[in-house]
Amino acid sequence: MKNRILAGAVVLVSSLALSGCGFLPGLGADSRTVTVWLMKNSVSQDFLDRFTESYEKEHPSVELEFVVQEWGGIGPKIMEVLKGDDAPDVIEVGNTQVAQYAESGALRNLTLESMRDLGGEDWLPGLADPGSVNGGQYGIPWYAANRVVIYNKDLFEQAGITKTPKTRKEWLEISEKLNSEGRQGIYLAGQNWYVLSGFVWDEGGELADDSSGEWQGALDSPEALKGMEFYKELQQLGDGPKDADEVTPPQTDVFAEGNVAQIISTPGDAAAIEKSNPELKGKLGFFPIPGKRADKPGAVFTGGSDLIVPESSRERGEGIEVVKALAGEKWQKELARTMSYVPNKPALASVIEGQEGTAAMAEGAAQGRATPNSPHWAAVEAVNPIKPYMTIVLEGGEPAKAAKEASERITAKLIAG
C-alpha cells in the first residue's frame, strides 16, 4: 500500500514540493500523486487503508496522499489555498460551506460527473442542494448525519408508553405524560436553532430566502412563526434553559443524570451518555423526529460533508476520479457500515439496518434540508440572531416583533457578509 496519512500545513507543503508535477521517486515517470484533504475524525484509518489498497490496485499509476485537517479555522485556510496555483486535488468540506468556496470561481463544476456517473438526481437533498450553486454542482455529497430523538427506555416504560410517536401531536402528548413524577419529558435547550429549523421547514417556512431576487431573513413569515410556536410547546415540557444552547450545559450530561426522558441529538451522542452513566448502557432508544403526518418524519437539518475539486489542482482529472470512487455505491456502503453515517442516497440506507440509531437517522435524512445556500450564511451564524430571538419568544416576548428584528439582522448579514 503506497498511501501516506499526513497532518499539518508544514508536512503538506513538503510533500507537495517532493511530488513536483505528480512524480514521486520509485513510482515511474507516468505515476501521479493525488492529494486529498480530509477533516479530522471524518473517517477511520481502517476505512482509508481499505479504500487506498483497492483504489491503487485498480489505478496502478496513482498514489493517494491524505492530509488531515482540523475543522477549526478551515474556512480561511481553504480560501487561501484556492487562490494559489497548487491546490490539493480533492478537499472535504462541510456541506453548507460549498457556496462560499464556489463564489470564488476556483472550484471545478462537477455537474457532468454528478449526472453521468454518480446518479446525482437520487442524492439526499440536504447534501446535494448546498453543493449546487447557480445551477452547477460544485460539491459532491459524501456522507450525512442528522438529529434524531434519543430516549430513555426505562422512563418510557415507567410512564406506560409502549410505542414511539409518529406525529407531532403524539409527541407532545407523550412528552407531557413523561413530564411528571420527577422526570423531564424532554430536555430541549432554548437556543437549539438547528432543531427549530426543522420545525420551520415542516410548516413551509424558511430561515431566509431569495425569492425576491436577493437573500432576506424570513423568520417573520407566518409559516416560520408556526414553527417557533411548536418549538415553544415542546420546550416547556422539560426544564431546558431558555437562554442557552444545547452545549451550555452539554445536553448529554443532563440526559446522563437519568431523569430526562428525551433529547434531540445525533445518535453518536449515545456513546457520551453511556460513558457518563454506564447504567444507561442498553437502555437508550432512537426514533426519527416526528412530522405533522404519521407517514412522513419531520424535516431535519442535514449536516455532513461534500467533496470539492479546485480548478488549480495539479491532478484535477485524477482527483475527480477519486471523488467518483468515494461517492460511488461501493464505497458509500463501506463508509456507512464503518462509520455509521447516512449514505448519500436513500436507496443505500439498507446497509445500516440493525443499527437502531443510524437507521432512525437515515429515515429522518430523507426529509433533510440545509441552511440557506448563500455564500454569506457563515456570517449570519457568526453572530446568529436566531438564538436571542428564540429566547425572547420562550420568555414571553412578542413573537412577530422579535422575528422581524431577527430577520432584519439576518438580511443585513446576507447582504454585507
PDB file of N, CA and C in Angstrom, residues 114-151:
ATOM      1  N   SER A 114     -21.690  14.382 -11.882  1.00  0.00           N
ATOM      2  CA  SER A 114     -22.757  14.055 -10.938  1.00  0.00           C
ATOM      3  C   SER A 114     -23.938  13.398 -11.631  1.00  0.00           C
ATOM      4  N   MET A 115     -24.238  13.819 -12.837  1.00  0.00           N
ATOM      5  CA  MET A 115     -25.380  13.266 -13.556  1.00  0.00           C
ATOM      6  C   MET A 115     -25.014  12.013 -14.340  1.00  0.00           C
ATOM      7  N   ARG A 116     -23.846  12.039 -14.996  1.00  0.00           N
ATOM      8  CA  ARG A 116     -23.472  10.921 -15.868  1.00  0.00           C
ATOM      9  C   ARG A 116     -22.979   9.711 -15.089  1.00  0.00           C
ATOM     10  N   ASP A 117     -22.194   9.950 -14.032  1.00  0.00           N
ATOM     11  CA  ASP A 117     -21.502   8.853 -13.365  1.00  0.00           C
ATOM     12  C   ASP A 117     -22.004   8.527 -11.963  1.00  0.00           C
ATOM     13  N   LEU A 118     -22.659   9.477 -11.309  1.00  0.00           N
ATOM     14  CA  LEU A 118     -22.963   9.302  -9.899  1.00  0.00           C
ATOM     15  C   LEU A 118     -24.450   9.286  -9.568  1.00  0.00           C
ATOM     16  N   GLY A 119     -25.318   9.446 -10.550  1.00  0.00           N
ATOM     17  CA  GLY A 119     -26.752   9.414 -10.273  1.00  0.00           C
ATOM     18  C   GLY A 119     -27.178  10.504  -9.324  1.00  0.00           C
ATOM     19  N   GLY A 120     -26.707  11.715  -9.574  1.00  0.00           N
ATOM     20  CA  GLY A 120     -26.950  12.821  -8.665  1.00  0.00           C
ATOM     21  C   GLY A 120     -28.407  13.153  -8.420  1.00  0.00           C
ATOM     22  N   GLU A 121     -29.272  12.752  -9.323  1.00  0.00           N
ATOM     23  CA  GLU A 121     -30.696  13.039  -9.137  1.00  0.00           C
ATOM     24  C   GLU A 121     -31.275  12.268  -7.946  1.00  0.00           C
ATOM     25  N   ASP A 122     -30.557  11.264  -7.454  1.00  0.00           N
ATOM     26  CA  ASP A 122     -31.052  10.445  -6.344  1.00  0.00           C
ATOM     27  C   ASP A 122     -30.399  10.792  -5.004  1.00  0.00           C
ATOM     28  N   TRP A 123     -29.554  11.816  -4.966  1.00  0.00           N
ATOM     29  CA  TRP A 123     -28.874  12.175  -3.725  1.00  0.00           C
ATOM     30  C   TRP A 123     -29.845  12.744  -2.690  1.00  0.00           C
ATOM     31  N   LEU A 124     -29.447  12.654  -1.423  1.00  0.00           N
ATOM     32  CA  LEU A 124     -30.196  13.315  -0.362  1.00  0.00           C
ATOM     33  C   LEU A 124     -30.209  14.815  -0.613  1.00  0.00           C
ATOM     34  N   PRO A 125     -31.385  15.441  -0.594  1.00  0.00           N
ATOM     35  CA  PRO A 125     -31.444  16.890  -0.852  1.00  0.00           C
ATOM     36  C   PRO A 125     -30.591  17.711   0.112  1.00  0.00           C
ATOM     37  N   GLY A 126     -30.531  17.283   1.378  1.00  0.00           N
ATOM     38  CA  GLY A 126     -29.772  18.047   2.358  1.00  0.00           C
ATOM     39  C   GLY A 126     -28.282  18.080   2.087  1.00  0.00           C
ATOM     40  N   LEU A 127     -27.790  17.128   1.283  1.00  0.00           N
ATOM     41  CA  LEU A 127     -26.397  17.146   0.873  1.00  0.00           C
ATOM     42  C   LEU A 127     -26.231  17.726  -0.523  1.00  0.00           C
ATOM     43  N   ALA A 128     -27.122  17.357  -1.429  1.00  0.00           N
ATOM     44  CA  ALA A 128     -26.983  17.781  -2.819  1.00  0.00           C
ATOM     45  C   ALA A 128     -27.250  19.271  -3.005  1.00  0.00           C
ATOM     46  N   ASP A 129     -28.301  19.780  -2.374  1.00  0.00           N
ATOM     47  CA  ASP A 129     -28.692  21.172  -2.604  1.00  0.00           C
ATOM     48  C   ASP A 129     -27.623  22.178  -2.210  1.00  0.00           C
ATOM     49  N   PRO A 130     -26.960  22.032  -1.054  1.00  0.00           N
ATOM     50  CA  PRO A 130     -25.923  23.000  -0.717  1.00  0.00           C
ATOM     51  C   PRO A 130     -24.734  22.970  -1.678  1.00  0.00           C
ATOM     52  N   GLY A 131     -24.521  21.814  -2.335  1.00  0.00           N
ATOM     53  CA  GLY A 131     -23.410  21.708  -3.272  1.00  0.00           C
ATOM     54  C   GLY A 131     -23.718  22.266  -4.635  1.00  0.00           C
ATOM     55  N   SER A 132     -24.971  22.654  -4.857  1.00  0.00           N
ATOM     56  CA  SER A 132     -25.399  23.207  -6.142  1.00  0.00           C
ATOM     57  C   SER A 132     -25.468  24.724  -6.045  1.00  0.00           C
ATOM     58  N   VAL A 133     -24.712  25.386  -6.882  1.00  0.00           N
ATOM     59  CA  VAL A 133     -24.635  26.852  -6.854  1.00  0.00           C
ATOM     60  C   VAL A 133     -24.855  27.380  -8.269  1.00  0.00           C
ATOM     61  N   ASN A 134     -25.877  28.234  -8.423  1.00  0.00           N
ATOM     62  CA  ASN A 134     -26.195  28.832  -9.726  1.00  0.00           C
ATOM     63  C   ASN A 134     -26.332  27.787 -10.824  1.00  0.00           C
ATOM     64  N   GLY A 135     -26.960  26.671 -10.471  1.00  0.00           N
ATOM     65  CA  GLY A 135     -27.235  25.634 -11.459  1.00  0.00           C
ATOM     66  C   GLY A 135     -26.114  24.646 -11.687  1.00  0.00           C
ATOM     67  N   GLY A 136     -24.961  24.853 -11.066  1.00  0.00           N
ATOM     68  CA  GLY A 136     -23.841  23.927 -11.221  1.00  0.00           C
ATOM     69  C   GLY A 136     -23.600  23.135  -9.951  1.00  0.00           C
ATOM     70  N   GLN A 137     -23.177  21.883 -10.100  1.00  0.00           N
ATOM     71  CA  GLN A 137     -22.890  21.041  -8.938  1.00  0.00           C
ATOM     72  C   GLN A 137     -21.397  21.115  -8.636  1.00  0.00           C
ATOM     73  N   TYR A 138     -21.054  21.848  -7.593  1.00  0.00           N
ATOM     74  CA  TYR A 138     -19.655  22.037  -7.231  1.00  0.00           C
ATOM     75  C   TYR A 138     -19.242  21.151  -6.053  1.00  0.00           C
ATOM     76  N   GLY A 139     -20.190  20.713  -5.256  1.00  0.00           N
ATOM     77  CA  GLY A 139     -19.915  19.832  -4.141  1.00  0.00           C
ATOM     78  C   GLY A 139     -20.578  18.487  -4.355  1.00  0.00           C
ATOM     79  N   ILE A 140     -19.800  17.416  -4.262  1.00  0.00           N
ATOM     80  CA  ILE A 140     -20.333  16.062  -4.425  1.00  0.00           C
ATOM     81  C   ILE A 140     -20.612  15.475  -3.043  1.00  0.00           C
ATOM     82  N   PRO A 141     -21.861  15.117  -2.739  1.00  0.00           N
ATOM     83  CA  PRO A 141     -22.205  14.596  -1.414  1.00  0.00           C
ATOM     84  C   PRO A 141     -21.387  13.362  -1.042  1.00  0.00           C
ATOM     85  N   TRP A 142     -20.840  13.398   0.173  1.00  0.00           N
ATOM     86  CA  TRP A 142     -20.036  12.267   0.645  1.00  0.00           C
ATOM     87  C   TRP A 142     -20.758  11.509   1.750  1.00  0.00           C
ATOM     88  N   TYR A 143     -21.104  12.174   2.839  1.00  0.00           N
ATOM     89  CA  TYR A 143     -21.854  11.484   3.897  1.00  0.00           C
ATOM     90  C   TYR A 143     -22.714  12.489   4.645  1.00  0.00           C
ATOM     91  N   ALA A 144     -23.698  11.964   5.354  1.00  0.00           N
ATOM     92  CA  ALA A 144     -24.646  12.823   6.064  1.00  0.00           C
ATOM     93  C   ALA A 144     -24.835  12.349   7.492  1.00  0.00           C
ATOM     94  N   ALA A 145     -25.259  13.280   8.336  1.00  0.00           N
ATOM     95  CA  ALA A 145     -25.672  12.976   9.703  1.00  0.00           C
ATOM     96  C   ALA A 145     -26.732  13.992  10.102  1.00  0.00           C
ATOM     97  N   ASN A 146     -27.672  13.565  10.890  1.00  0.00           N
ATOM     98  CA  ASN A 146     -28.728  14.476  11.322  1.00  0.00           C
ATOM     99  C   ASN A 146     -29.255  14.054  12.684  1.00  0.00           C
ATOM    100  N   ARG A 147     -30.061  14.887  13.266  1.00  0.00           N
ATOM    101  CA  ARG A 147     -30.564  14.649  14.614  1.00  0.00           C
ATOM    102  C   ARG A 147     -31.750  13.690  14.624  1.00  0.00           C
ATOM    103  N   VAL A 148     -31.827  12.944  15.713  1.00  0.00           N
ATOM    104  CA  VAL A 148     -32.957  12.059  15.996  1.00  0.00           C
ATOM    105  C   VAL A 148     -33.353  12.315  17.446  1.00  0.00           C
ATOM    106  N   VAL A 149     -34.368  11.618  17.907  1.00  0.00           N
ATOM    107  CA  VAL A 149     -34.719  11.667  19.325  1.00  0.00           C
ATOM    108  C   VAL A 149     -34.070  10.468  20.008  1.00  0.00           C
ATOM    109  N   ILE A 150     -33.271  10.744  21.019  1.00  0.00           N
ATOM    110  CA  ILE A 150     -32.710   9.697  21.874  1.00  0.00           C
ATOM    111  C   ILE A 150     -33.582   9.628  23.129  1.00  0.00           C
ATOM    112  N   TYR A 151     -34.039   8.436  23.489  1.00  0.00           N
ATOM    113  CA  TYR A 151     -34.940   8.352  24.639  1.00  0.00           C
ATOM    114  C   TYR A 151     -34.501   7.271  25.623  1.00  0.00           C
TER     115      TYR A 151
END
